[in-house]
Coordinates of C-alpha atoms in Angstrom, one line a residue:
M1 CA 24.8 -10.1 26.4
N2 CA 22.1 -11.5 28.7
Q3 CA 24.6 -13.9 30.2
F4 CA 26.3 -10.9 31.8
V5 CA 23.3 -8.6 32.4
A6 CA 20.9 -10.9 34.1
P7 CA 23.0 -12.1 37.0
V8 CA 24.4 -8.6 37.7
E9 CA 20.9 -7.1 37.6
K10 CA 19.7 -9.9 40.0
Y11 CA 22.6 -9.2 42.4
F12 CA 21.9 -5.5 42.5
N13 CA 18.2 -5.9 43.0
E14 CA 18.5 -8.5 45.7
E15 CA 21.8 -8.1 47.5
V16 CA 22.9 -4.5 47.4
D17 CA 21.6 -2.2 50.2
S18 CA 22.4 1.2 49.0
K19 CA 20.8 3.0 51.9
K20 CA 23.1 1.1 54.4
I21 CA 26.2 1.7 52.2
D22 CA 25.4 5.4 52.3
E23 CA 24.8 5.5 56.1
D24 CA 27.8 3.4 57.0
A25 CA 30.0 5.2 54.4
K26 CA 31.4 1.8 53.5
I27 CA 30.7 -1.0 51.1
P28 CA 30.4 -4.2 53.1
A29 CA 33.0 -6.9 52.5
E30 CA 30.4 -9.4 51.4
T31 CA 29.1 -7.0 48.8
L32 CA 32.6 -6.4 47.4
N33 CA 33.1 -10.2 47.3
G34 CA 29.9 -10.6 45.4
L35 CA 31.1 -8.1 42.9
K36 CA 34.4 -9.9 42.6
E37 CA 32.6 -13.2 42.0
L38 CA 30.6 -11.6 39.2
G39 CA 33.9 -10.5 37.6
L40 CA 32.9 -6.8 37.8
F41 CA 36.4 -5.8 39.0
G42 CA 37.8 -7.1 35.7
M43 CA 35.2 -6.0 33.2
Q44 CA 37.7 -4.6 30.7
V45 CA 40.7 -6.7 31.8
P46 CA 41.5 -9.1 28.9
E47 CA 40.4 -12.7 29.4
E48 CA 44.0 -14.0 29.2
Y49 CA 44.6 -12.1 32.5
G50 CA 41.5 -13.4 34.2
G51 CA 39.1 -10.6 33.3
L52 CA 35.9 -10.5 31.3
G53 CA 37.4 -8.7 28.4
L54 CA 34.3 -6.7 27.7
S55 CA 34.1 -4.2 24.8
N56 CA 33.4 -0.6 25.7
T57 CA 29.8 -1.0 24.5
M58 CA 29.2 -4.0 26.8
Y59 CA 31.0 -2.3 29.7
A60 CA 28.6 0.6 29.2
R61 CA 25.6 -1.7 29.3
L62 CA 26.7 -3.3 32.6
G63 CA 27.4 0.2 33.8
E64 CA 23.7 0.9 33.5
I65 CA 23.2 -1.6 36.4
T66 CA 26.2 -0.8 38.5
A67 CA 25.2 2.9 38.5
L68 CA 22.1 2.0 40.6
D69 CA 24.5 2.5 43.5
G70 CA 26.8 5.5 43.1
S71 CA 29.4 4.3 45.6
I72 CA 29.7 0.9 43.8
A73 CA 29.8 2.5 40.4
V74 CA 32.7 4.8 41.4
T75 CA 34.6 1.9 43.1
L76 CA 34.3 -0.3 40.0
A77 CA 35.1 2.6 37.5
A78 CA 38.2 3.6 39.5
H79 CA 39.4 0.0 39.5
Q80 CA 39.2 -0.1 35.7
A81 CA 40.9 3.2 35.3
I82 CA 43.0 5.9 37.0
G83 CA 44.4 7.4 40.2
L84 CA 45.8 10.8 41.1
K85 CA 47.7 12.0 44.1
M86 CA 44.7 13.4 45.9
W87 CA 41.1 12.3 46.0
I88 CA 41.9 8.7 44.9
S89 CA 39.1 6.3 44.7
N90 CA 40.1 2.9 46.2
G91 CA 43.3 4.5 47.3
G92 CA 43.2 2.9 50.7
F93 CA 43.3 -0.6 49.5
A94 CA 44.5 -0.7 45.9
D95 CA 47.8 -2.5 45.4
I96 CA 48.2 -1.7 41.7
M97 CA 47.5 1.9 40.5
T98 CA 47.5 3.8 37.2
V99 CA 49.2 7.1 37.9
F100 CA 49.4 10.2 35.7
A101 CA 52.4 12.5 36.3
K102 CA 54.1 15.4 34.4
T103 CA 57.3 14.3 32.8
E104 CA 59.8 16.3 30.7
V105 CA 59.5 15.6 27.0
V106 CA 61.6 17.1 24.2
D107 CA 59.4 18.0 21.2
A108 CA 60.3 18.0 17.5
D109 CA 61.8 21.5 17.8
G110 CA 64.1 20.5 20.6
V111 CA 62.1 22.4 23.2
T112 CA 61.6 20.7 26.6
K113 CA 58.1 20.6 27.8
D114 CA 56.1 19.1 30.7
K115 CA 53.6 16.5 29.4
M116 CA 51.4 14.0 31.1
T117 CA 52.6 10.3 31.2
A118 CA 50.7 7.3 32.4
F119 CA 52.4 4.7 34.6
I120 CA 51.5 1.4 36.3
V121 CA 52.6 1.7 39.9
E122 CA 52.6 -1.1 42.5
R123 CA 52.4 -0.6 46.2
A124 CA 55.0 -3.2 46.5
F125 CA 57.5 -0.9 44.8
G126 CA 57.8 0.9 48.1
G127 CA 57.3 4.5 49.0
V128 CA 53.5 4.4 48.5
T129 CA 51.3 5.4 51.5
S130 CA 47.6 6.1 51.9
G131 CA 45.9 8.7 54.1
L132 CA 42.6 8.4 56.0
P133 CA 39.4 8.0 54.1
E134 CA 37.6 11.3 53.3
D135 CA 34.2 11.9 54.8
K136 CA 32.3 12.9 51.7
L137 CA 29.0 14.5 50.8
G138 CA 28.0 11.7 48.3
I139 CA 29.2 8.4 47.0
R140 CA 30.0 7.8 50.7
G141 CA 30.5 4.1 50.4
S142 CA 33.5 4.5 48.0
N143 CA 36.9 4.6 49.5
T144 CA 38.5 8.0 48.8
C145 CA 41.8 9.2 50.2
E146 CA 45.2 10.8 49.5
V147 CA 48.0 8.6 48.2
A148 CA 51.6 9.8 48.7
Y149 CA 54.5 8.7 46.4
D150 CA 57.9 9.2 48.0
N151 CA 60.7 8.4 45.6
V152 CA 58.8 5.4 44.2
P153 CA 61.0 3.5 41.6
V154 CA 59.0 2.8 38.5
P155 CA 60.5 0.6 35.7
L156 CA 60.4 2.0 32.1
D157 CA 58.4 -1.0 31.1
N158 CA 55.6 0.3 33.3
V159 CA 54.9 3.3 31.1
I160 CA 51.6 3.0 29.4
G161 CA 51.9 4.0 25.7
E162 CA 54.4 6.6 25.0
V163 CA 56.1 9.1 27.4
G164 CA 54.1 12.3 27.3
G165 CA 51.0 10.7 25.8
G166 CA 49.1 10.0 29.0
F167 CA 46.3 12.5 28.8
K168 CA 44.5 10.8 26.0
Y169 CA 44.5 7.5 27.9
G170 CA 43.0 9.0 30.9
Q171 CA 40.3 10.6 28.8
Q172 CA 39.5 7.5 26.9
W173 CA 39.4 5.1 29.8
S174 CA 37.3 7.2 32.2
R175 CA 35.0 9.6 30.4
D176 CA 32.8 7.6 28.1
D177 CA 32.5 4.4 30.1
E178 CA 31.9 6.3 33.3
E179 CA 29.2 8.5 31.9
A180 CA 27.7 5.8 29.7
H181 CA 26.2 4.2 32.8
R182 CA 25.0 7.4 34.5
Y183 CA 21.9 8.0 32.5
T184 CA 20.2 4.8 33.5
T185 CA 19.7 6.1 37.1
R186 CA 18.1 9.2 35.6
V187 CA 15.7 6.8 33.7
S188 CA 14.9 5.1 37.0
W189 CA 14.2 8.4 38.7
G190 CA 11.9 9.3 35.8
Q191 CA 9.9 6.1 36.2
M192 CA 9.6 6.4 40.0
T193 CA 8.7 10.1 39.7
A194 CA 6.2 9.6 36.9
E195 CA 4.3 7.1 39.1
Y196 CA 4.0 9.8 41.9
A197 CA 3.0 12.5 39.4
C198 CA 0.3 10.4 37.9
T199 CA -1.3 9.6 41.3
R200 CA -0.7 12.6 43.5
K201 CA -3.4 15.3 43.3
Q202 CA -3.3 19.0 44.0
F203 CA -6.2 21.4 43.5
N204 CA -8.3 18.4 42.3
K205 CA -5.9 17.7 39.4
R206 CA -3.1 15.1 39.1
L207 CA 0.4 16.6 39.1
S208 CA 0.9 15.1 35.7
E209 CA -1.8 17.5 34.3
F210 CA 0.1 20.6 35.1
G211 CA 2.2 22.2 32.3
M212 CA 5.3 22.9 34.4
I213 CA 5.4 19.3 35.7
Q214 CA 5.0 18.0 32.1
E215 CA 7.9 20.2 31.1
K216 CA 10.1 18.5 33.7
F217 CA 9.3 15.0 32.4
A218 CA 10.0 16.0 28.8
M219 CA 13.3 17.5 29.8
M220 CA 14.3 14.4 31.7
A221 CA 13.3 12.1 28.8
M222 CA 15.3 14.3 26.3
N223 CA 18.4 14.4 28.6
A224 CA 18.3 10.6 29.1
Y225 CA 17.9 10.0 25.3
V226 CA 20.8 12.3 24.4
M227 CA 23.0 10.8 27.1
E228 CA 22.3 7.3 25.8
S229 CA 22.9 8.3 22.2
M230 CA 26.2 10.0 22.9
A231 CA 27.5 7.4 25.3
Y232 CA 26.8 4.4 23.0
L233 CA 28.0 6.2 19.9
T234 CA 31.3 7.0 21.5
A235 CA 31.6 3.5 23.0
G236 CA 31.0 2.0 19.6
M237 CA 33.7 4.3 18.1
M238 CA 36.1 3.2 20.8
D239 CA 35.4 -0.5 20.0
R240 CA 36.6 0.0 16.4
P241 CA 39.9 -1.7 15.5
G242 CA 43.1 0.3 16.1
V243 CA 42.0 1.9 19.4
P244 CA 41.0 5.3 17.9
D245 CA 41.6 8.4 19.9
C246 CA 38.1 9.3 21.2
S247 CA 39.3 11.6 24.0
L248 CA 37.4 14.6 22.6
E249 CA 34.2 12.7 22.2
A250 CA 34.6 11.2 25.7
A251 CA 35.1 14.5 27.3
I252 CA 32.0 15.8 25.6
V253 CA 30.0 12.9 26.9
K254 CA 31.3 13.5 30.5
V255 CA 30.4 17.2 30.5
F256 CA 26.9 16.9 29.0
S257 CA 26.0 13.8 31.0
S258 CA 27.2 15.1 34.4
E259 CA 25.4 18.4 34.0
G260 CA 22.3 16.7 32.5
S261 CA 22.2 14.2 35.4
W262 CA 22.4 17.0 38.0
V263 CA 19.5 18.8 36.4
C264 CA 17.4 15.6 36.1
V265 CA 17.8 14.5 39.7
S266 CA 17.1 18.0 41.0
E267 CA 13.9 18.2 38.9
A268 CA 12.8 14.7 40.0
L269 CA 13.2 15.7 43.6
Q270 CA 11.2 18.9 42.9
V271 CA 8.3 16.9 41.6
L272 CA 8.1 15.0 44.9
G273 CA 8.2 18.2 46.9
G274 CA 8.9 17.8 50.6
L275 CA 8.9 14.0 50.3
G276 CA 11.9 14.1 48.0
F277 CA 13.8 16.1 50.7
T278 CA 13.5 13.3 53.3
K279 CA 15.6 10.2 53.7
N280 CA 12.5 8.0 53.3
F281 CA 13.1 8.3 49.6
A282 CA 16.4 7.8 47.7
Y283 CA 16.3 11.1 45.9
E284 CA 18.3 13.1 48.4
R285 CA 21.0 10.4 48.2
Y286 CA 20.9 10.5 44.4
L287 CA 21.3 14.3 44.6
R288 CA 24.4 14.0 46.8
D289 CA 25.9 11.2 44.7
C290 CA 25.3 13.1 41.5
R291 CA 27.1 16.3 42.5
I292 CA 30.5 14.8 42.2
L293 CA 30.1 14.1 38.5
L294 CA 30.8 17.7 37.6
I295 CA 34.0 17.6 39.6
F296 CA 35.9 14.3 39.3
E297 CA 37.7 12.8 36.3
G298 CA 38.5 16.4 35.3
T299 CA 36.3 19.3 36.3
N300 CA 33.9 20.4 33.7
E301 CA 35.6 23.8 33.5
I302 CA 38.9 22.1 32.6
L303 CA 37.2 19.8 30.1
R304 CA 35.5 22.7 28.4
M305 CA 38.9 24.2 27.7
Y306 CA 40.1 20.9 26.3
I307 CA 37.0 20.4 24.2
A308 CA 37.2 24.0 22.8
L309 CA 40.9 24.0 22.0
T310 CA 40.9 20.4 20.6
G311 CA 37.6 20.8 18.7
M312 CA 38.6 24.1 17.1
Q313 CA 41.4 22.3 15.3
Y314 CA 39.2 20.3 13.0
A315 CA 35.5 20.2 14.2
G316 CA 34.0 22.5 11.6
K317 CA 35.7 21.0 8.6
I318 CA 35.4 17.4 9.5
L319 CA 31.8 17.5 10.8
T320 CA 30.7 19.3 7.7
A321 CA 32.2 16.6 5.5
K322 CA 30.7 13.8 7.6
I323 CA 27.2 15.3 7.6
K324 CA 27.3 15.6 3.8
D325 CA 28.3 11.9 3.5
L326 CA 25.6 10.9 5.9
K327 CA 23.0 12.9 3.9
R328 CA 24.0 11.2 0.6
G329 CA 23.4 7.9 2.4
N330 CA 21.5 5.0 0.7
V331 CA 18.9 5.8 -1.9
S332 CA 16.5 3.2 -0.6
L333 CA 13.0 3.8 0.5
G334 CA 14.1 3.5 4.1
A335 CA 16.5 6.3 3.7
S336 CA 14.1 8.6 2.0
M337 CA 11.5 8.0 4.8
L338 CA 14.2 8.6 7.4
W339 CA 15.2 12.0 6.0
K340 CA 11.6 13.1 5.5
K341 CA 11.1 12.8 9.3
L342 CA 14.4 14.2 10.3
R343 CA 15.2 16.5 7.4
A344 CA 14.6 19.8 9.2
S345 CA 16.8 18.8 12.1
A346 CA 19.6 17.5 9.8
N347 CA 19.5 20.9 8.0
K348 CA 19.8 22.7 11.3
L349 CA 22.8 20.6 12.2
E350 CA 24.4 21.2 8.8
Q351 CA 23.9 24.9 9.0
S352 CA 25.1 25.2 12.6
T353 CA 28.2 23.2 11.7
F354 CA 29.0 25.4 8.7
L355 CA 28.5 28.6 10.8
F356 CA 30.7 27.1 13.5
G357 CA 33.5 26.5 11.0
T358 CA 33.4 30.1 9.9
L359 CA 33.3 31.3 13.5
V360 CA 36.4 29.3 14.4
E361 CA 38.3 30.9 11.6
S362 CA 37.3 34.4 12.7
L363 CA 38.2 33.7 16.3
L364 CA 41.6 32.4 15.5
Y365 CA 42.2 35.5 13.3
R366 CA 41.1 37.8 16.0
F367 CA 42.9 36.2 19.0
G368 CA 45.7 34.2 17.4
K369 CA 47.7 32.2 20.0
T370 CA 46.1 34.2 22.9
I371 CA 42.9 32.3 22.3
V372 CA 44.1 29.9 25.0
D373 CA 43.7 32.7 27.6
E374 CA 40.2 33.6 26.6
Q375 CA 38.3 31.3 28.9
L376 CA 34.9 32.8 28.5
V377 CA 35.2 32.6 24.7
L378 CA 36.4 29.0 24.9
K379 CA 33.5 28.1 27.2
R380 CA 31.0 29.2 24.5
V381 CA 33.0 27.4 21.8
A382 CA 32.9 24.2 23.9
D383 CA 29.2 24.4 24.5
I384 CA 28.7 24.8 20.7
I385 CA 30.8 21.7 20.1
I386 CA 29.0 19.7 22.7
N387 CA 25.6 20.7 21.1
L388 CA 26.9 19.7 17.7
Y389 CA 28.0 16.3 18.9
A390 CA 24.8 15.8 20.8
M391 CA 22.7 16.6 17.7
T392 CA 24.8 14.2 15.6
A393 CA 24.5 11.3 18.0
T394 CA 20.7 11.9 18.5
L395 CA 19.9 12.1 14.8
S396 CA 22.1 9.0 14.2
R397 CA 20.2 7.0 16.8
A398 CA 16.8 8.2 15.7
S399 CA 17.7 7.4 12.1
R400 CA 18.7 3.8 13.0
S401 CA 15.5 3.3 15.0
I402 CA 13.4 4.3 12.0
C403 CA 15.4 2.1 9.6
I404 CA 15.1 -1.1 11.7
G405 CA 11.6 -0.4 12.8
L406 CA 12.1 -0.2 16.6
R407 CA 9.0 0.2 18.7
N408 CA 8.2 3.8 19.7
H409 CA 10.6 5.1 17.0
D410 CA 8.1 8.0 16.4
H411 CA 8.7 9.0 20.0
E412 CA 12.4 9.0 19.4
V413 CA 12.0 11.2 16.3
L414 CA 9.9 13.6 18.4
I415 CA 12.6 13.8 21.1
A416 CA 15.4 14.1 18.5
N417 CA 13.7 16.9 16.6
T418 CA 12.8 18.8 19.8
F419 CA 16.3 18.5 21.2
C420 CA 17.9 19.6 17.9
D421 CA 15.6 22.6 17.7
E422 CA 16.7 23.7 21.2
A423 CA 20.4 23.0 20.5
Y424 CA 20.2 24.9 17.2
Y425 CA 18.8 28.0 18.8
K426 CA 21.3 27.8 21.7
N427 CA 24.1 27.6 19.3
N428 CA 22.8 30.6 17.3
H429 CA 22.7 32.6 20.5
L430 CA 26.2 31.5 21.5
M431 CA 27.6 32.4 18.1
M432 CA 26.0 35.8 18.3
Q433 CA 27.8 36.4 21.6
L434 CA 31.1 35.4 20.1
Q435 CA 30.9 38.0 17.3
K436 CA 33.5 40.7 17.7
H437 CA 30.9 43.4 18.5
G438 CA 28.2 41.2 19.8
T439 CA 25.6 43.3 21.7
E440 CA 24.6 40.3 23.9
N441 CA 28.2 39.7 25.2
N442 CA 28.7 41.0 28.8
D443 CA 32.1 39.4 29.4
A444 CA 33.8 42.7 30.1
D445 CA 31.3 43.6 32.9
I446 CA 31.4 40.0 34.2
K447 CA 35.1 40.2 34.6
K448 CA 34.8 43.7 36.3
I449 CA 32.3 42.4 38.8
A450 CA 34.5 39.4 39.6
K451 CA 37.6 41.6 40.0
Q452 CA 36.0 43.9 42.5
V453 CA 34.6 41.0 44.6
L454 CA 37.9 39.1 44.5
E455 CA 40.0 42.1 45.4
K456 CA 38.0 42.5 48.6
R457 CA 37.6 38.7 49.1
A458 CA 33.9 39.3 49.9
Y459 CA 30.5 40.4 48.6
I460 CA 31.0 44.2 48.8
C461 CA 27.5 45.7 48.3
S462 CA 26.0 47.5 51.3
H463 CA 23.3 45.9 53.3
P464 CA 19.8 46.9 52.1
L465 CA 19.0 48.4 55.5
D466 CA 22.2 50.5 55.6
R467 CA 21.8 54.3 55.4
T468 CA 24.0 57.3 55.0
F469 CA 21.9 59.6 57.3

């Protein structure tokens, strides 16, 4: 692993000028050439085709380094994965593109439906044109533009997988590997911000002595730990023989990590106060770069619908069985010590999973097929599923750390137990809101407010200084 990590780390530390890339809104040719020489444009391309042939886990590890520059990270990730018609990363210079398009597919019942299919499209096929680069808020050095396809002939051999099965490929390629390398930048922010908090004084006390500042660092540490745990658990699953379908898990990682990253960088900037708002520090660039994570590769709103509808099919039943198997585990001393430290959190996970399975049954009974139109219900369902997977990944990692005696494993246990406590109570609240007559559910009023605003296309309340006399 070090033979890949060390030279890439050295290159990014010594040769990449992220500030200049952001200011010029372009990655210099010499930097791109350096990335090519390191093989980073072919990280997951099989060796027989000239790539590095890395596993998902190894790709995620290198991604920790490439994520130090948001523009480069997106450029490399897009090269490994996908393109769409609008907002295409590398669309101005890519000659070979992976394109997802709706195609008519006849299902088992003889009904024709539109389903997503993945194709390999070459610019040389003809009919492919690129628009001007977009002037973006963040990741400014990456090339993003519109790509138009006008009657492009695509051979049948260029279909990836089966016709109509493209969505799962887009999910698996992009979500996990993209998000697996996002958390490391948050760790870097935490380290830089901690140094400032431990030296900067206010009211004759270091910032690090104030409770609200301590809360921010605990939150950043927990978020980083959970992001790491979920990302590498999912990458490991994807590396198993047979290319298992991990699209649900990958979508979960994307949603949790993108939102967690946004909170982390915002809080890190807050610790620095006015300094964080200046261009003298990298925080304002991190904030701008980070915002896109909630939008591209599928907006988090769309992915929550996917997570909820997919997860409801089997999550409660399968997770319950897996947790019971895990708890049986080995009967060695190591296992008994492990569960002594994590027993309470494991019980919370088991209870939350069982209640979720019961909840899914009641929701399907109440809504039937119309559940697909109940977006506010599905949003809560998705958040529960995300929390369950996060708890599972976190406890799994903390368990491993205890078993093999990693340094600071007690700190990991503390983080895991604290996170699981918070996730458990969040899930309880969400499940209360999803009860048929839940008193804490304001969905009807939320919809009414939105309807009145949208009908007028404006905020309709009178100004506080208006009068009727």
